[in-house]
Amino acid sequence: MFPRRLFKILMVSFSALASTLLLLVFIGKGLAAPINIVQPPGTAMKNILQGEQVISQTELVFLPLIAKPAVQKALGSVTMLGPTACTGATAGNCYSISVSCPNITNSINATIKVGPSLISTTIGTMLFFSGFYGTFYWDTNSVNTPAIITDVRTAGYQTVQVNWGSGWFLNPGNKAGMDGVACRPATVARWIYDTFHLASQSSPYCAAGHSNGATQVAYMLTHYELGDIIDEAIFESGPNFTLLEHGCIYTASTNNLYLPTSDRGWVDRSFGIFSGGPCEGGDPARKQAWKSDWQAASIASLQSINNYPHTQAAFLFGSLDISATRYQGQEYSNWLALSGTPFYTSTVLPGAGHSVTEIQAGKDWMTTQIINGCVLN
């Protein structure tokens, strides 16, 4: 125990020193100077393949390197509705739930699929969040995801997959924004921790998300302080909404971050606007009027936590993925590298597209990362 603890202390100290030196370099060059992060400095662990396309950005330098607001957003409540039939590609025990959050007028239903450990003991709990609207189980995301679930259960973890009854970000009737509707997945994650993980501090509790599922996991850490209970967070090809300002307003210098029409519509729907919204629309003056709202609702905002002392943050991107979701995710990855988060790794996998687990190397990475990385830090 002593060598491992000493090793972690040294890693954290090194990360903090490197981040400070990096900030001094930026100040010396001027904060507006272009930044091209290929291999982010100031990280305790890193595995970024050189030569892959990585976006250049200056925006994140203007945000605090370590931000922790005094008060985080409030979680909501979950009501267990009872057992229900399971669908998807793997077996498990399924339950229907209803989720309510402060300042959101409508509750939302979801089902969760609990896959018990396939050995005599349970090592820990692994959550999975699917992409797009989140209205399917993670085990149907690719041809290899059922095998990943089985391998993780065989290694001794119980798995819990979240399947939303409707898009988790849909919000008719009030102006919650993406950060506000993210209360839903954050509340479910906390409830699963208390109900199925039994709030155990002696076994790891971890979460993985694909694409817009990675968005759900990111908001848990940045706006809802669940880094206190999540020991590993895996972000595959996301999250989508790191910088909503650049996702909604097109500029040539940040064109890779400009979201497609569908995703811009999702942003509007999170603010309660289901037709003719400012993010999806093209009125420049209206977009400028919404700029501060989008900045505040972003994953990376002045009110976000971007340093997680006890959470392994692991990013996986496909080299063939040129979507805005990938580059928005890369920005969150870069931000954590700059913050000095001690347990951090980011990998670009050659030959993989947006669904990285479609290829064998992506399957192997995900399985290995979960089994080796979902540990107490």
mmCIF file of N, CA, C and O in Angstrom, residues 277-347:
data_model
loop_
_atom_site.group_PDB
_atom_site.id
_atom_site.type_symbol
_atom_site.label_atom_id
_atom_site.label_comp_id
_atom_site.label_asym_id
_atom_site.label_seq_id
_atom_site.Cartn_x
_atom_site.Cartn_y
_atom_site.Cartn_z
ATOM 1 N N GLY A 277 -35.206 27.187 -33.044
ATOM 2 C CA GLY A 277 -34.329 27.612 -31.966
ATOM 3 C C GLY A 277 -33.099 28.360 -32.448
ATOM 4 O O GLY A 277 -32.717 28.271 -33.615
ATOM 5 N N PRO A 278 -32.429 29.075 -31.559
ATOM 6 C CA PRO A 278 -31.274 29.898 -31.955
ATOM 7 C C PRO A 278 -30.044 29.094 -32.338
ATOM 8 O O PRO A 278 -29.266 29.530 -33.192
ATOM 9 N N CYS A 279 -29.822 27.944 -31.717
ATOM 10 C CA CYS A 279 -28.636 27.162 -32.053
ATOM 11 C C CYS A 279 -28.782 26.524 -33.424
ATOM 12 O O CYS A 279 -27.872 26.559 -34.241
ATOM 13 N N GLU A 280 -29.956 25.970 -33.698
ATOM 14 C CA GLU A 280 -30.191 25.346 -34.996
ATOM 15 C C GLU A 280 -30.366 26.390 -36.090
ATOM 16 O O GLU A 280 -30.004 26.164 -37.239
ATOM 17 N N GLY A 281 -30.915 27.546 -35.761
ATOM 18 C CA GLY A 281 -31.190 28.594 -36.740
ATOM 19 C C GLY A 281 -29.942 29.343 -37.167
ATOM 20 O O GLY A 281 -28.829 29.064 -36.719
ATOM 21 N N GLY A 282 -30.141 30.328 -38.041
ATOM 22 C CA GLY A 282 -28.994 31.000 -38.628
ATOM 23 C C GLY A 282 -28.932 32.489 -38.398
ATOM 24 O O GLY A 282 -28.107 33.176 -39.007
ATOM 25 N N ASP A 283 -29.774 33.033 -37.522
ATOM 26 C CA ASP A 283 -29.792 34.469 -37.274
ATOM 27 C C ASP A 283 -28.591 34.871 -36.415
ATOM 28 O O ASP A 283 -28.537 34.555 -35.220
ATOM 29 N N PRO A 284 -27.607 35.568 -36.974
ATOM 30 C CA PRO A 284 -26.380 35.909 -36.214
ATOM 31 C C PRO A 284 -26.659 36.734 -34.961
ATOM 32 O O PRO A 284 -26.041 36.507 -33.916
ATOM 33 N N ALA A 285 -27.557 37.700 -35.055
ATOM 34 C CA ALA A 285 -27.838 38.550 -33.890
ATOM 35 C C ALA A 285 -28.462 37.734 -32.769
ATOM 36 O O ALA A 285 -28.124 37.917 -31.586
ATOM 37 N N ARG A 286 -29.369 36.837 -33.122
ATOM 38 C CA ARG A 286 -29.999 35.990 -32.102
ATOM 39 C C ARG A 286 -28.971 35.066 -31.467
ATOM 40 O O ARG A 286 -28.993 34.818 -30.266
ATOM 41 N N LYS A 287 -28.065 34.547 -32.261
ATOM 42 C CA LYS A 287 -27.023 33.667 -31.725
ATOM 43 C C LYS A 287 -26.150 34.419 -30.714
ATOM 44 O O LYS A 287 -25.809 33.878 -29.659
ATOM 45 N N GLN A 288 -25.797 35.656 -31.041
ATOM 46 C CA GLN A 288 -24.976 36.432 -30.114
ATOM 47 C C GLN A 288 -25.710 36.671 -28.797
ATOM 48 O O GLN A 288 -25.100 36.682 -27.727
ATOM 49 N N ALA A 289 -27.023 36.828 -28.869
ATOM 50 C CA ALA A 289 -27.807 37.053 -27.654
ATOM 51 C C ALA A 289 -27.832 35.824 -26.761
ATOM 52 O O ALA A 289 -28.013 35.939 -25.537
ATOM 53 N N TRP A 290 -27.654 34.654 -27.356
ATOM 54 C CA TRP A 290 -27.671 33.398 -26.594
ATOM 55 C C TRP A 290 -26.270 32.954 -26.175
ATOM 56 O O TRP A 290 -26.124 31.940 -25.485
ATOM 57 N N LYS A 291 -25.256 33.659 -26.575
ATOM 58 C CA LYS A 291 -23.874 33.218 -26.371
ATOM 59 C C LYS A 291 -23.579 32.920 -24.904
ATOM 60 O O LYS A 291 -22.990 31.880 -24.567
ATOM 61 N N SER A 292 -23.964 33.791 -23.998
ATOM 62 C CA SER A 292 -23.661 33.590 -22.573
ATOM 63 C C SER A 292 -24.408 32.383 -22.009
ATOM 64 O O SER A 292 -23.883 31.675 -21.140
ATOM 65 N N ASP A 293 -25.624 32.128 -22.498
ATOM 66 C CA ASP A 293 -26.372 30.941 -22.059
ATOM 67 C C ASP A 293 -25.642 29.670 -22.467
ATOM 68 O O ASP A 293 -25.537 28.720 -21.692
ATOM 69 N N TRP A 294 -25.156 29.652 -23.700
ATOM 70 C CA TRP A 294 -24.445 28.469 -24.181
ATOM 71 C C TRP A 294 -23.121 28.277 -23.445
ATOM 72 O O TRP A 294 -22.726 27.149 -23.139
ATOM 73 N N GLN A 295 -22.429 29.357 -23.169
ATOM 74 C CA GLN A 295 -21.169 29.235 -22.428
ATOM 75 C C GLN A 295 -21.405 28.624 -21.052
ATOM 76 O O GLN A 295 -20.667 27.738 -20.616
ATOM 77 N N ALA A 296 -22.439 29.097 -20.364
ATOM 78 C CA ALA A 296 -22.724 28.597 -19.014
ATOM 79 C C ALA A 296 -23.183 27.156 -19.012
ATOM 80 O O ALA A 296 -22.920 26.413 -18.061
ATOM 81 N N ALA A 297 -23.869 26.724 -20.088
ATOM 82 C CA ALA A 297 -24.414 25.369 -20.147
ATOM 83 C C ALA A 297 -23.436 24.351 -20.703
ATOM 84 O O ALA A 297 -23.736 23.149 -20.746
ATOM 85 N N SER A 298 -22.250 24.788 -21.124
ATOM 86 C CA SER A 298 -21.258 23.888 -21.712
ATOM 87 C C SER A 298 -20.658 22.953 -20.666
ATOM 88 O O SER A 298 -20.646 23.258 -19.468
ATOM 89 N N ILE A 299 -20.140 21.840 -21.138
ATOM 90 C CA ILE A 299 -19.385 20.953 -20.250
ATOM 91 C C ILE A 299 -18.196 21.714 -19.670
ATOM 92 O O ILE A 299 -17.932 21.659 -18.471
ATOM 93 N N ALA A 300 -17.476 22.428 -20.513
ATOM 94 C CA ALA A 300 -16.350 23.257 -20.071
ATOM 95 C C ALA A 300 -16.840 24.680 -19.903
ATOM 96 O O ALA A 300 -17.009 25.413 -20.872
ATOM 97 N N SER A 301 -17.103 25.075 -18.684
ATOM 98 C CA SER A 301 -17.586 26.426 -18.392
ATOM 99 C C SER A 301 -16.841 26.968 -17.177
ATOM 100 O O SER A 301 -16.077 26.250 -16.524
ATOM 101 N N LEU A 302 -17.105 28.218 -16.869
ATOM 102 C CA LEU A 302 -16.475 28.815 -15.698
ATOM 103 C C LEU A 302 -17.016 28.235 -14.399
ATOM 104 O O LEU A 302 -16.467 28.486 -13.324
ATOM 105 N N GLN A 303 -18.099 27.463 -14.482
ATOM 106 C CA GLN A 303 -18.677 26.827 -13.296
ATOM 107 C C GLN A 303 -18.443 25.320 -13.273
ATOM 108 O O GLN A 303 -19.116 24.598 -12.543
ATOM 109 N N SER A 304 -17.510 24.846 -14.068
ATOM 110 C CA SER A 304 -17.267 23.404 -14.176
ATOM 111 C C SER A 304 -16.080 22.963 -13.333
ATOM 112 O O SER A 304 -15.119 23.717 -13.149
ATOM 113 N N ILE A 305 -16.140 21.735 -12.875
ATOM 114 C CA ILE A 305 -14.996 21.090 -12.221
ATOM 115 C C ILE A 305 -14.193 20.374 -13.303
ATOM 116 O O ILE A 305 -14.737 19.589 -14.074
ATOM 117 N N ASN A 306 -12.894 20.628 -13.364
ATOM 118 C CA ASN A 306 -12.086 19.983 -14.401
ATOM 119 C C ASN A 306 -10.829 19.318 -13.833
ATOM 120 O O ASN A 306 -9.854 19.106 -14.543
ATOM 121 N N ASN A 307 -10.865 18.983 -12.559
ATOM 122 C CA ASN A 307 -9.756 18.233 -11.969
ATOM 123 C C ASN A 307 -10.343 17.199 -11.016
ATOM 124 O O ASN A 307 -11.091 17.552 -10.102
ATOM 125 N N TYR A 308 -10.028 15.935 -11.258
ATOM 126 C CA TYR A 308 -10.648 14.840 -10.511
ATOM 127 C C TYR A 308 -9.545 13.998 -9.840
ATOM 128 O O TYR A 308 -8.943 13.126 -10.470
ATOM 129 N N PRO A 309 -9.264 14.260 -8.575
ATOM 130 C CA PRO A 309 -8.140 13.610 -7.911
ATOM 131 C C PRO A 309 -8.273 12.095 -7.791
ATOM 132 O O PRO A 309 -7.264 11.400 -7.655
ATOM 133 N N HIS A 310 -9.500 11.572 -7.820
ATOM 134 C CA HIS A 310 -9.691 10.137 -7.576
ATOM 135 C C HIS A 310 -10.336 9.416 -8.756
ATOM 136 O O HIS A 310 -10.743 8.261 -8.619
ATOM 137 N N THR A 311 -10.439 10.079 -9.919
ATOM 138 C CA THR A 311 -11.121 9.487 -11.071
ATOM 139 C C THR A 311 -10.154 9.307 -12.226
ATOM 140 O O THR A 311 -9.499 10.271 -12.652
ATOM 141 N N GLN A 312 -10.058 8.075 -12.728
ATOM 142 C CA GLN A 312 -9.310 7.826 -13.950
ATOM 143 C C GLN A 312 -10.159 8.283 -15.127
ATOM 144 O O GLN A 312 -11.261 7.787 -15.347
ATOM 145 N N ALA A 313 -9.696 9.271 -15.884
ATOM 146 C CA ALA A 313 -10.399 9.764 -17.066
ATOM 147 C C ALA A 313 -9.712 9.195 -18.298
ATOM 148 O O ALA A 313 -8.551 9.510 -18.570
ATOM 149 N N ALA A 314 -10.421 8.355 -19.045
ATOM 150 C CA ALA A 314 -9.834 7.662 -20.192
ATOM 151 C C ALA A 314 -10.633 8.003 -21.449
ATOM 152 O O ALA A 314 -11.846 7.777 -21.502
ATOM 153 N N PHE A 315 -9.955 8.553 -22.458
ATOM 154 C CA PHE A 315 -10.601 8.952 -23.704
ATOM 155 C C PHE A 315 -10.168 8.026 -24.834
ATOM 156 O O PHE A 315 -8.991 7.640 -24.920
ATOM 157 N N LEU A 316 -11.114 7.711 -25.724
ATOM 158 C CA LEU A 316 -10.824 6.875 -26.884
ATOM 159 C C LEU A 316 -11.470 7.498 -28.112
ATOM 160 O O LEU A 316 -12.686 7.716 -28.149
ATOM 161 N N PHE A 317 -10.648 7.795 -29.118
ATOM 162 C CA PHE A 317 -11.136 8.365 -30.368
ATOM 163 C C PHE A 317 -10.655 7.510 -31.543
ATOM 164 O O PHE A 317 -9.586 6.889 -31.478
ATOM 165 N N GLY A 318 -11.446 7.487 -32.612
ATOM 166 C CA GLY A 318 -11.038 6.803 -33.830
ATOM 167 C C GLY A 318 -10.346 7.764 -34.774
ATOM 168 O O GLY A 318 -10.801 8.894 -34.963
ATOM 169 N N SER A 319 -9.263 7.326 -35.403
ATOM 170 C CA SER A 319 -8.507 8.215 -36.297
ATOM 171 C C SER A 319 -9.325 8.626 -37.517
ATOM 172 O O SER A 319 -9.051 9.668 -38.118
ATOM 173 N N LEU A 320 -10.335 7.832 -37.887
ATOM 174 C CA LEU A 320 -11.151 8.136 -39.060
ATOM 175 C C LEU A 320 -12.374 8.985 -38.714
ATOM 176 O O LEU A 320 -13.137 9.363 -39.600
ATOM 177 N N ASP A 321 -12.559 9.268 -37.454
ATOM 178 C CA ASP A 321 -13.716 10.041 -36.999
ATOM 179 C C ASP A 321 -13.408 11.535 -37.126
ATOM 180 O O ASP A 321 -12.563 12.064 -36.409
ATOM 181 N N ILE A 322 -14.086 12.200 -38.049
ATOM 182 C CA ILE A 322 -13.879 13.637 -38.234
ATOM 183 C C ILE A 322 -15.149 14.410 -37.865
ATOM 184 O O ILE A 322 -15.350 15.539 -38.319
ATOM 185 N N SER A 323 -15.988 13.820 -37.041
ATOM 186 C CA SER A 323 -17.224 14.471 -36.630
ATOM 187 C C SER A 323 -16.954 15.572 -35.617
ATOM 188 O O SER A 323 -15.932 15.576 -34.925
ATOM 189 N N ALA A 324 -17.898 16.499 -35.512
ATOM 190 C CA ALA A 324 -17.788 17.547 -34.494
ATOM 191 C C ALA A 324 -17.805 16.948 -33.098
ATOM 192 O O ALA A 324 -17.164 17.473 -32.179
ATOM 193 N N THR A 325 -18.515 15.838 -32.939
ATOM 194 C CA THR A 325 -18.560 15.170 -31.634
ATOM 195 C C THR A 325 -17.162 14.762 -31.197
ATOM 196 O O THR A 325 -16.778 14.927 -30.034
ATOM 197 N N ARG A 326 -16.386 14.220 -32.117
ATOM 198 C CA ARG A 326 -15.011 13.818 -31.778
ATOM 199 C C ARG A 326 -14.187 15.025 -31.335
ATOM 200 O O ARG A 326 -13.458 14.965 -30.325
ATOM 201 N N TYR A 327 -14.299 16.153 -32.065
ATOM 202 C CA TYR A 327 -13.470 17.303 -31.749
ATOM 203 C C TYR A 327 -13.961 18.037 -30.502
ATOM 204 O O TYR A 327 -13.153 18.582 -29.746
ATOM 205 N N GLN A 328 -15.262 18.040 -30.271
ATOM 206 C CA GLN A 328 -15.755 18.553 -28.994
ATOM 207 C C GLN A 328 -15.206 17.685 -27.854
ATOM 208 O O GLN A 328 -14.783 18.202 -26.808
ATOM 209 N N GLY A 329 -15.189 16.372 -28.046
ATOM 210 C CA GLY A 329 -14.621 15.470 -27.039
ATOM 211 C C GLY A 329 -13.140 15.684 -26.840
ATOM 212 O O GLY A 329 -12.630 15.628 -25.716
ATOM 213 N N GLN A 330 -12.426 15.952 -27.944
ATOM 214 C CA GLN A 330 -10.992 16.202 -27.844
ATOM 215 C C GLN A 330 -10.715 17.449 -27.013
ATOM 216 O O GLN A 330 -9.737 17.509 -26.262
ATOM 217 N N GLU A 331 -11.600 18.450 -27.110
ATOM 218 C CA GLU A 331 -11.422 19.657 -26.313
ATOM 219 C C GLU A 331 -11.557 19.371 -24.817
ATOM 220 O O GLU A 331 -10.809 19.912 -24.006
ATOM 221 N N TYR A 332 -12.517 18.531 -24.450
ATOM 222 C CA TYR A 332 -12.652 18.155 -23.038
ATOM 223 C C TYR A 332 -11.418 17.387 -22.584
ATOM 224 O O TYR A 332 -10.875 17.619 -21.496
ATOM 225 N N SER A 333 -10.941 16.496 -23.431
ATOM 226 C CA SER A 333 -9.727 15.750 -23.115
ATOM 227 C C SER A 333 -8.549 16.685 -22.901
ATOM 228 O O SER A 333 -7.800 16.570 -21.919
ATOM 229 N N ASN A 334 -8.368 17.648 -23.807
ATOM 230 C CA ASN A 334 -7.271 18.604 -23.672
ATOM 231 C C ASN A 334 -7.394 19.425 -22.390
ATOM 232 O O ASN A 334 -6.393 19.735 -21.732
ATOM 233 N N TRP A 335 -8.620 19.799 -22.057
ATOM 234 C CA TRP A 335 -8.862 20.609 -20.855
ATOM 235 C C TRP A 335 -8.434 19.859 -19.596
ATOM 236 O O TRP A 335 -7.823 20.423 -18.692
ATOM 237 N N LEU A 336 -8.763 18.566 -19.549
ATOM 238 C CA LEU A 336 -8.361 17.780 -18.384
ATOM 239 C C LEU A 336 -6.846 17.616 -18.339
ATOM 240 O O LEU A 336 -6.245 17.602 -17.259
ATOM 241 N N ALA A 337 -6.221 17.497 -19.514
ATOM 242 C CA ALA A 337 -4.759 17.408 -19.539
ATOM 243 C C ALA A 337 -4.137 18.683 -18.972
ATOM 244 O O ALA A 337 -3.194 18.649 -18.187
ATOM 245 N N LEU A 338 -4.688 19.833 -19.359
ATOM 246 C CA LEU A 338 -4.172 21.106 -18.873
ATOM 247 C C LEU A 338 -4.428 21.300 -17.387
ATOM 248 O O LEU A 338 -3.673 21.987 -16.701
ATOM 249 N N SER A 339 -5.519 20.707 -16.880
ATOM 250 C CA SER A 339 -5.872 20.908 -15.478
ATOM 251 C C SER A 339 -4.972 20.126 -14.535
ATOM 252 O O SER A 339 -4.944 20.383 -13.339
ATOM 253 N N GLY A 340 -4.243 19.141 -15.078
ATOM 254 C CA GLY A 340 -3.394 18.317 -14.229
ATOM 255 C C GLY A 340 -4.126 17.171 -13.577
ATOM 256 O O GLY A 340 -3.650 16.629 -12.572
ATOM 257 N N THR A 341 -5.290 16.780 -14.114
ATOM 258 C CA THR A 341 -5.976 15.601 -13.581
ATOM 259 C C THR A 341 -4.991 14.430 -13.539
ATOM 260 O O THR A 341 -4.414 14.066 -14.573
ATOM 261 N N PRO A 342 -4.765 13.831 -12.382
ATOM 262 C CA PRO A 342 -3.641 12.898 -12.238
ATOM 263 C C PRO A 342 -3.812 11.568 -12.956
ATOM 264 O O PRO A 342 -2.833 10.991 -13.411
ATOM 265 N N PHE A 343 -5.031 11.061 -13.047
ATOM 266 C CA PHE A 343 -5.252 9.752 -13.668
ATOM 267 C C PHE A 343 -5.962 9.974 -14.994
ATOM 268 O O PHE A 343 -7.178 10.010 -15.075
ATOM 269 N N TYR A 344 -5.180 10.115 -16.055
ATOM 270 C CA TYR A 344 -5.696 10.569 -17.343
ATOM 271 C C TYR A 344 -4.986 9.834 -18.468
ATOM 272 O O TYR A 344 -3.772 9.633 -18.427
ATOM 273 N N THR A 345 -5.754 9.433 -19.478
ATOM 274 C CA THR A 345 -5.150 8.872 -20.684
ATOM 275 C C THR A 345 -6.051 9.178 -21.865
ATOM 276 O O THR A 345 -7.276 9.226 -21.726
ATOM 277 N N SER A 346 -5.464 9.439 -23.020
ATOM 278 C CA SER A 346 -6.233 9.695 -24.231
ATOM 279 C C SER A 346 -5.588 8.959 -25.385
ATOM 280 O O SER A 346 -4.378 9.078 -25.608
ATOM 281 N N THR A 347 -6.379 8.172 -26.107
ATOM 282 C CA THR A 347 -5.871 7.317 -27.168
ATOM 283 C C THR A 347 -6.624 7.571 -28.463
ATOM 284 O O THR A 347 -7.852 7.644 -28.459
#
